[in-house]
Amino acid sequence: MKRLRTTRRTMIATTALAALALSGAAVTTASADAPEKKSSSKGFTTTVVDFGAYTSKVEVENPKKPEDRDPTVDATNNTLAVSPNERLAVATNSYSDRLVVIDVRSGRKIAEIKGYVSPRNILFAPDSKSFTVSDSARGVVDRISVFGFRVTRRLPLGAGVFGTAQSRDGKWLYANNAAADTVTVVDLAHNRPTDVITGFHEPRQGTKLSYSGDTLYVTNYGKGEVSVVDLKSKDHTTRQIGGFHGLRAVSVNRAGDRLYAANSETAEISVVDTASGKTITTVPVGEKPYGAALSPDGSVLLSGDMKSNTLTAVNTADNSVIGTVKSGPKGALKGPRQAISFSADSKTAWVLNDDLTVAKVDVENLEVTDILGD
């Protein structure tokens, strides 16, 4: 079994390196040869994407467990991205074959984008006109336009591609590969990989880029560590921050001196000094915290407590627990994980539920005010 795993990683790494060698020539505009089938039934548009020749067909019929959908990565996760103009929310989980698009203002589901096997992470472009989605089973990162929800670009990065982070200007993408233990650096302007960084240990969804854009924080689920990658150095010098237990998600403040990590095994958030790598304190939260989302103003951290079906709000000024968001008369939280997004003014949070509806949360009053997409 160990030999098979090594062979698989070698093949996946080779795929990523092949894409690197081919550069821009390997990827063309997918909408030219990916016909769409649309239906207006049930009040929303369904878009079916044909992946064509860009990756092998991966089909897992009637999987016994959700994680069986992906033959390369034995893990499940969810993801939610809200456009910078706060008009659209796009959500999915890794055991779904589609992306759900919700109009944030009306709360209505307006589209489903089909054709995926294990979609892992969604990120909006800074101009709100498109978003990327990674699919670990397909081994691709797609760029999808919000105008007609068409795939406009496709980048094959190898089976196992998982979490993604992008620069604030939208020019660079950093893609974890949980099967190959790598991070691929992608030039989004030219839609081509420029480097493959090695030495990670099952990097999954959790990857964050510093506000300055010169440091990448990568979760290593396999070792309970966070790799701190210096993107300025030619050889991408990396150091490790350890001591986590069931590491699921991280956030880093704007100053870059504090890291917040969700420990799913010990039900706590670790607050870490990034310079020394030492834990300053731990904050008790709900059961199975999978999320650690920091508000844009840096004042509040929300922990997505999957097993408790709650959110724990933490005051970052003194690392105290402000309170807990529970289900209420306006709607229910169902298995909240990493998928938590904030409004630009930090007053509202959107939290993805297991059924791909989105709970709208009043951050100040710690209450669910609406359920979108139901």
Coordinates of C-alpha atoms in Angstrom, one line a residue:
M1 CA 0.0 0.0 0.0
K2 CA 2.8 2.4 0.8
R3 CA 4.3 1.7 -2.6
L4 CA 1.0 2.5 -4.3
R5 CA 0.8 5.8 -2.5
T6 CA 4.3 6.8 -3.5
T7 CA 3.6 5.9 -7.1
R8 CA 0.4 8.0 -7.0
R9 CA 2.2 11.0 -5.6
T10 CA 4.9 10.7 -8.2
M11 CA 2.3 10.6 -11.0
I12 CA 0.4 13.6 -9.6
A13 CA 3.6 15.6 -9.2
T14 CA 4.6 14.7 -12.7
T15 CA 1.2 16.0 -14.0
A16 CA 1.8 19.3 -12.2
L17 CA 5.3 19.6 -13.6
A18 CA 4.0 18.8 -17.1
A19 CA 1.5 21.6 -16.8
L20 CA 4.3 23.9 -15.7
A21 CA 6.5 22.9 -18.7
L22 CA 3.6 23.4 -21.1
S23 CA 2.8 26.9 -19.6
G24 CA 0.0 28.8 -21.4
A25 CA 0.0 26.4 -24.3
A26 CA -1.8 23.7 -22.3
V27 CA -4.9 25.8 -21.5
T28 CA -7.3 27.4 -23.9
T29 CA -10.7 29.0 -23.5
A30 CA -13.0 26.2 -22.4
S31 CA -16.2 27.9 -23.5
A32 CA -15.2 27.3 -27.1
D33 CA -15.5 23.5 -26.8
A34 CA -17.6 23.1 -23.7
P35 CA -21.3 23.3 -24.8
E36 CA -23.8 24.1 -22.1
K37 CA -27.3 22.7 -21.6
K38 CA -29.6 25.0 -19.8
S39 CA -32.9 24.5 -18.2
S40 CA -35.2 27.0 -16.6
S41 CA -37.0 24.5 -14.4
K42 CA -37.5 25.1 -10.7
G43 CA -36.9 28.8 -11.2
F44 CA -33.2 28.7 -11.8
T45 CA -30.8 28.0 -14.6
T46 CA -28.8 24.8 -14.7
T47 CA -25.5 24.9 -16.5
V48 CA -23.9 21.6 -17.4
V49 CA -20.2 21.8 -18.1
D50 CA -18.4 19.2 -20.4
F51 CA -14.8 18.9 -19.2
G52 CA -13.7 17.5 -22.5
A53 CA -10.1 16.5 -23.0
Y54 CA -8.6 18.6 -20.3
T55 CA -8.7 15.8 -17.7
S56 CA -9.7 12.1 -17.5
K57 CA -13.3 11.2 -16.8
V58 CA -13.7 10.5 -13.1
E59 CA -17.0 8.9 -12.1
V60 CA -17.7 7.3 -8.7
E61 CA -21.1 5.7 -8.7
N62 CA -23.1 5.3 -5.5
P63 CA -20.2 6.0 -3.1
K64 CA -20.7 4.4 0.4
K65 CA -19.2 7.5 2.0
P66 CA -19.0 11.1 0.8
E67 CA -15.2 11.0 0.8
D68 CA -15.3 8.1 -1.6
R69 CA -16.2 10.5 -4.4
D70 CA -12.6 11.4 -4.7
P71 CA -10.1 8.5 -5.2
T72 CA -7.1 10.7 -4.5
V73 CA -7.9 12.5 -1.3
D74 CA -9.8 10.9 1.7
A75 CA -11.4 14.1 3.1
T76 CA -14.6 16.2 2.9
N77 CA -14.9 19.9 3.1
N78 CA -17.2 22.8 2.0
T79 CA -16.6 26.2 0.5
L80 CA -18.4 29.5 0.1
A81 CA -17.3 32.7 -1.7
V82 CA -19.2 36.0 -1.7
S83 CA -18.4 38.4 -4.5
P84 CA -16.6 41.6 -3.4
N85 CA -19.6 43.7 -4.5
E86 CA -21.7 41.4 -2.3
R87 CA -24.2 40.5 -5.0
L88 CA -23.5 36.8 -5.5
A89 CA -22.6 33.9 -3.3
V90 CA -21.2 30.6 -4.8
A91 CA -21.1 27.5 -2.7
T92 CA -20.5 23.8 -2.8
N93 CA -19.1 20.9 -0.8
S94 CA -16.8 18.1 -1.9
Y95 CA -19.6 15.5 -2.0
S96 CA -21.7 17.5 -4.4
D97 CA -21.4 17.5 -8.2
R98 CA -22.5 21.1 -8.6
L99 CA -21.9 24.7 -7.5
V100 CA -24.9 26.7 -6.2
V101 CA -25.2 30.4 -7.1
I102 CA -27.3 32.6 -4.9
D103 CA -28.4 36.2 -5.3
V104 CA -27.4 37.7 -2.0
R105 CA -29.9 40.5 -2.1
S106 CA -32.9 38.5 -2.9
G107 CA -31.8 35.3 -1.2
R108 CA -32.8 33.2 -4.2
K109 CA -30.8 30.4 -5.8
I110 CA -30.4 31.5 -9.4
A111 CA -28.1 28.8 -10.9
E112 CA -26.5 25.5 -10.4
I113 CA -23.3 24.7 -12.3
K114 CA -22.9 21.0 -12.8
G115 CA -20.1 18.8 -14.0
Y116 CA -17.9 18.4 -11.0
V117 CA -16.8 15.5 -8.8
S118 CA -15.1 16.8 -5.7
P119 CA -15.1 20.6 -5.8
R120 CA -12.9 22.0 -3.1
N121 CA -12.4 25.7 -3.0
I122 CA -14.0 28.8 -4.6
L123 CA -12.5 32.3 -4.8
F124 CA -13.9 35.4 -6.5
A125 CA -11.8 37.7 -8.6
P126 CA -11.4 41.2 -7.2
D127 CA -13.6 42.7 -9.9
S128 CA -16.5 40.3 -9.0
K129 CA -16.8 39.3 -12.7
S130 CA -15.5 35.7 -12.3
F131 CA -14.5 33.1 -9.8
T132 CA -12.2 30.0 -9.6
V133 CA -13.1 26.6 -8.4
S134 CA -10.7 23.7 -7.7
D135 CA -11.8 20.0 -8.2
S136 CA -9.4 17.5 -6.6
A137 CA -10.8 14.5 -8.4
R138 CA -10.8 16.2 -11.8
G139 CA -7.4 17.7 -11.1
V140 CA -8.3 21.2 -12.4
V141 CA -8.9 24.8 -11.4
D142 CA -11.6 26.5 -13.5
R143 CA -12.3 30.1 -14.1
I144 CA -16.0 30.7 -14.4
S145 CA -17.6 34.0 -15.7
V146 CA -20.6 35.3 -13.8
F147 CA -22.1 36.3 -17.2
G148 CA -23.8 33.0 -18.2
F149 CA -21.7 31.0 -15.7
R150 CA -19.4 29.7 -18.5
V151 CA -16.0 28.1 -17.9
T152 CA -13.7 30.5 -19.6
R153 CA -10.3 29.1 -18.6
R154 CA -9.2 25.7 -17.3
L155 CA -5.9 24.9 -15.7
P156 CA -4.9 21.2 -15.2
L157 CA -2.8 21.1 -12.0
G158 CA -3.1 17.3 -11.2
A159 CA -5.4 15.1 -9.2
G160 CA -5.5 16.2 -5.5
V161 CA -5.6 20.0 -6.1
F162 CA -7.5 21.3 -3.1
G163 CA -7.3 24.7 -1.2
T164 CA -6.5 27.9 -3.0
A165 CA -5.4 31.4 -2.1
Q166 CA -5.0 34.5 -4.3
S167 CA -3.2 37.8 -4.2
R168 CA -5.3 40.9 -3.5
D169 CA -4.8 42.1 -7.0
G170 CA -6.0 38.8 -8.4
K171 CA -2.8 38.2 -10.4
W172 CA -1.4 35.2 -8.5
L173 CA -3.0 31.9 -7.3
Y174 CA -1.5 29.4 -4.9
A175 CA -3.0 25.9 -5.1
N176 CA -2.5 23.2 -2.5
N177 CA -2.3 19.6 -3.7
A178 CA -3.2 17.2 -0.8
A179 CA -2.2 14.1 -2.7
A180 CA 1.2 15.3 -4.1
D181 CA 2.1 17.4 -0.9
T182 CA 2.8 20.4 -3.1
V183 CA 1.7 24.0 -3.6
T184 CA 1.6 25.3 -7.2
V185 CA 2.2 29.0 -8.0
V186 CA 0.0 30.2 -10.8
D187 CA 0.3 33.4 -12.9
L188 CA -3.4 34.1 -13.4
A189 CA -2.7 36.9 -15.9
H190 CA -1.2 34.3 -18.3
N191 CA -3.1 31.3 -16.8
R192 CA 0.0 29.2 -16.3
P193 CA 1.9 27.7 -13.4
T194 CA 5.3 29.2 -12.7
D195 CA 6.6 27.0 -9.8
V196 CA 5.8 24.0 -7.7
I197 CA 6.8 24.2 -4.0
T198 CA 7.4 20.8 -2.3
G199 CA 7.8 19.6 1.2
F200 CA 4.2 19.8 2.6
H201 CA 2.2 17.1 4.4
E202 CA -1.4 16.7 3.1
P203 CA -2.2 20.4 2.6
R204 CA -5.9 20.6 2.3
Q205 CA -8.2 23.6 2.2
G206 CA -6.5 25.8 4.7
T207 CA -4.1 28.2 2.9
K208 CA -3.9 31.9 3.5
L209 CA -1.8 34.7 1.9
S210 CA -0.6 37.5 4.1
Y211 CA -2.1 41.0 3.4
S212 CA 1.3 42.1 2.1
G213 CA 1.3 39.2 -0.3
D214 CA 4.8 38.0 0.5
T215 CA 4.1 35.2 2.9
L216 CA 1.9 32.1 2.4
Y217 CA 0.5 30.0 5.4
V218 CA -0.3 26.4 4.4
T219 CA -2.0 23.9 6.7
N220 CA -0.4 20.5 6.9
Y221 CA -3.2 18.3 8.1
G222 CA -1.0 15.2 8.1
K223 CA 1.5 16.7 10.7
G224 CA -0.6 19.2 12.6
E225 CA 1.7 22.1 11.4
V226 CA 1.4 25.3 9.5
S227 CA 4.1 25.9 6.9
V228 CA 5.2 29.6 6.6
V229 CA 6.5 30.1 3.1
D230 CA 8.6 33.2 2.3
L231 CA 7.5 34.0 -1.3
K232 CA 10.2 36.7 -1.6
S233 CA 13.0 34.3 -1.3
K234 CA 14.2 32.6 -4.5
D235 CA 14.0 29.1 -3.0
H236 CA 10.7 29.8 -1.1
T237 CA 12.3 29.4 2.4
T238 CA 9.9 27.6 4.7
R239 CA 9.6 27.2 8.4
Q240 CA 7.1 25.3 10.5
I241 CA 4.7 26.2 13.3
G242 CA 3.5 23.1 15.2
G243 CA 1.5 22.0 18.1
F244 CA -1.9 21.8 16.6
H245 CA -4.5 19.0 17.0
G246 CA -6.8 18.2 14.1
L247 CA -5.7 21.3 12.2
R248 CA -8.6 22.4 9.9
A249 CA -8.4 26.1 9.1
V250 CA -6.2 29.2 9.7
S251 CA -6.6 33.0 9.4
V252 CA -3.9 35.7 9.7
N253 CA -4.5 39.3 10.7
R254 CA -3.7 42.2 8.5
A255 CA -0.5 43.1 10.4
G256 CA 0.7 39.6 9.9
D257 CA 1.7 39.1 13.5
R258 CA -1.1 36.8 14.7
L259 CA -2.3 33.5 13.3
Y260 CA -5.6 31.8 14.4
A261 CA -5.9 28.0 13.9
A262 CA -8.9 25.7 14.4
N263 CA -8.1 22.6 16.4
S264 CA -10.9 20.1 15.7
E265 CA -9.7 17.5 18.1
T266 CA -9.4 19.7 21.2
A267 CA -12.3 22.1 20.5
E268 CA -10.2 25.3 20.7
I269 CA -8.7 28.1 18.6
S270 CA -5.0 28.6 18.9
V271 CA -3.7 32.2 18.9
V272 CA -0.1 32.2 17.6
D273 CA 2.7 34.8 17.4
T274 CA 3.8 34.4 13.8
A275 CA 7.3 35.7 14.4
S276 CA 8.2 33.2 17.2
G277 CA 5.8 30.5 16.2
K278 CA 4.7 30.2 19.8
T279 CA 1.1 29.8 21.0
I280 CA 0.0 32.9 23.0
T281 CA -3.2 31.3 24.2
T282 CA -6.0 28.9 23.3
V283 CA -9.7 29.8 23.2
P284 CA -12.3 27.1 24.0
V285 CA -15.1 27.0 21.3
G286 CA -17.8 24.5 20.3
E287 CA -17.3 20.8 19.3
K288 CA -15.3 20.0 16.2
P289 CA -14.2 23.5 15.1
Y290 CA -13.5 23.4 11.4
G291 CA -13.5 27.1 10.7
A292 CA -11.5 30.1 11.9
A293 CA -12.6 33.1 9.9
L294 CA -11.4 36.6 10.7
S295 CA -13.5 39.7 10.0
P296 CA -12.1 42.3 7.6
D297 CA -11.6 44.8 10.4
G298 CA -9.8 42.2 12.5
S299 CA -12.0 42.6 15.5
V300 CA -13.9 39.3 15.5
L301 CA -13.0 35.7 14.7
L302 CA -15.8 33.2 14.0
S303 CA -15.2 29.5 14.7
G304 CA -17.4 27.2 12.7
D305 CA -18.3 24.5 15.2
M306 CA -19.5 21.6 13.0
K307 CA -20.6 19.1 15.6
S308 CA -22.2 21.8 17.8
N309 CA -24.1 23.4 14.9
T310 CA -22.9 26.8 16.3
L311 CA -20.5 29.7 15.6
T312 CA -18.3 30.9 18.4
A313 CA -17.4 34.6 18.3
V314 CA -14.0 35.6 19.7
N315 CA -12.9 39.1 20.5
T316 CA -9.4 39.3 19.1
A317 CA -8.5 42.3 21.3
D318 CA -8.3 40.1 24.4
N319 CA -9.0 36.6 23.0
S320 CA -12.2 36.3 25.0
V321 CA -15.4 34.6 23.9
I322 CA -18.0 37.1 23.0
G323 CA -20.8 34.6 22.6
T324 CA -22.3 31.9 20.5
V325 CA -24.5 32.0 17.4
K326 CA -27.1 29.3 17.5
S327 CA -30.1 28.4 15.4
G328 CA -33.1 30.6 16.0
P329 CA -36.5 31.6 14.7
K330 CA -35.0 33.0 11.5
G331 CA -33.2 29.8 10.5
A332 CA -30.8 27.0 11.5
L333 CA -27.1 26.5 11.4
K334 CA -26.4 23.0 10.0
G335 CA -22.9 21.7 10.2
P336 CA -20.9 25.0 9.8
R337 CA -17.3 24.3 8.7
Q338 CA -14.7 26.4 7.0
A339 CA -17.1 28.1 4.7
I340 CA -17.6 31.5 6.4
S341 CA -17.5 34.9 4.6
F342 CA -17.8 38.4 5.9
S343 CA -19.2 41.6 4.5
A344 CA -16.7 44.4 3.8
D345 CA -18.0 46.3 6.9
S346 CA -17.6 43.2 9.1
K347 CA -21.2 43.5 10.2
T348 CA -22.6 40.5 8.4
A349 CA -21.3 36.9 8.0
W350 CA -22.5 34.3 5.6
V351 CA -22.1 30.7 6.7
L352 CA -22.6 27.7 4.5
N353 CA -24.9 24.9 5.8
D354 CA -24.7 21.2 4.9
D355 CA -27.6 21.4 2.6
L356 CA -25.9 24.2 0.6
T357 CA -28.2 26.9 2.0
V358 CA -26.5 30.0 3.5
A359 CA -27.2 31.4 6.9
K360 CA -27.0 35.2 7.1
V361 CA -25.6 36.2 10.5
D362 CA -25.8 39.6 12.3
V363 CA -22.2 39.6 13.8
E364 CA -22.9 42.3 16.4
N365 CA -26.1 40.6 17.8
L366 CA -24.9 37.1 17.1
E367 CA -28.0 35.8 15.5
V368 CA -29.1 34.2 12.3
T369 CA -31.3 36.7 10.4
D370 CA -32.1 34.8 7.2
I371 CA -31.5 31.6 5.3
L372 CA -30.5 32.2 1.6
G373 CA -31.0 29.7 -1.2
D374 CA -33.6 27.5 0.5

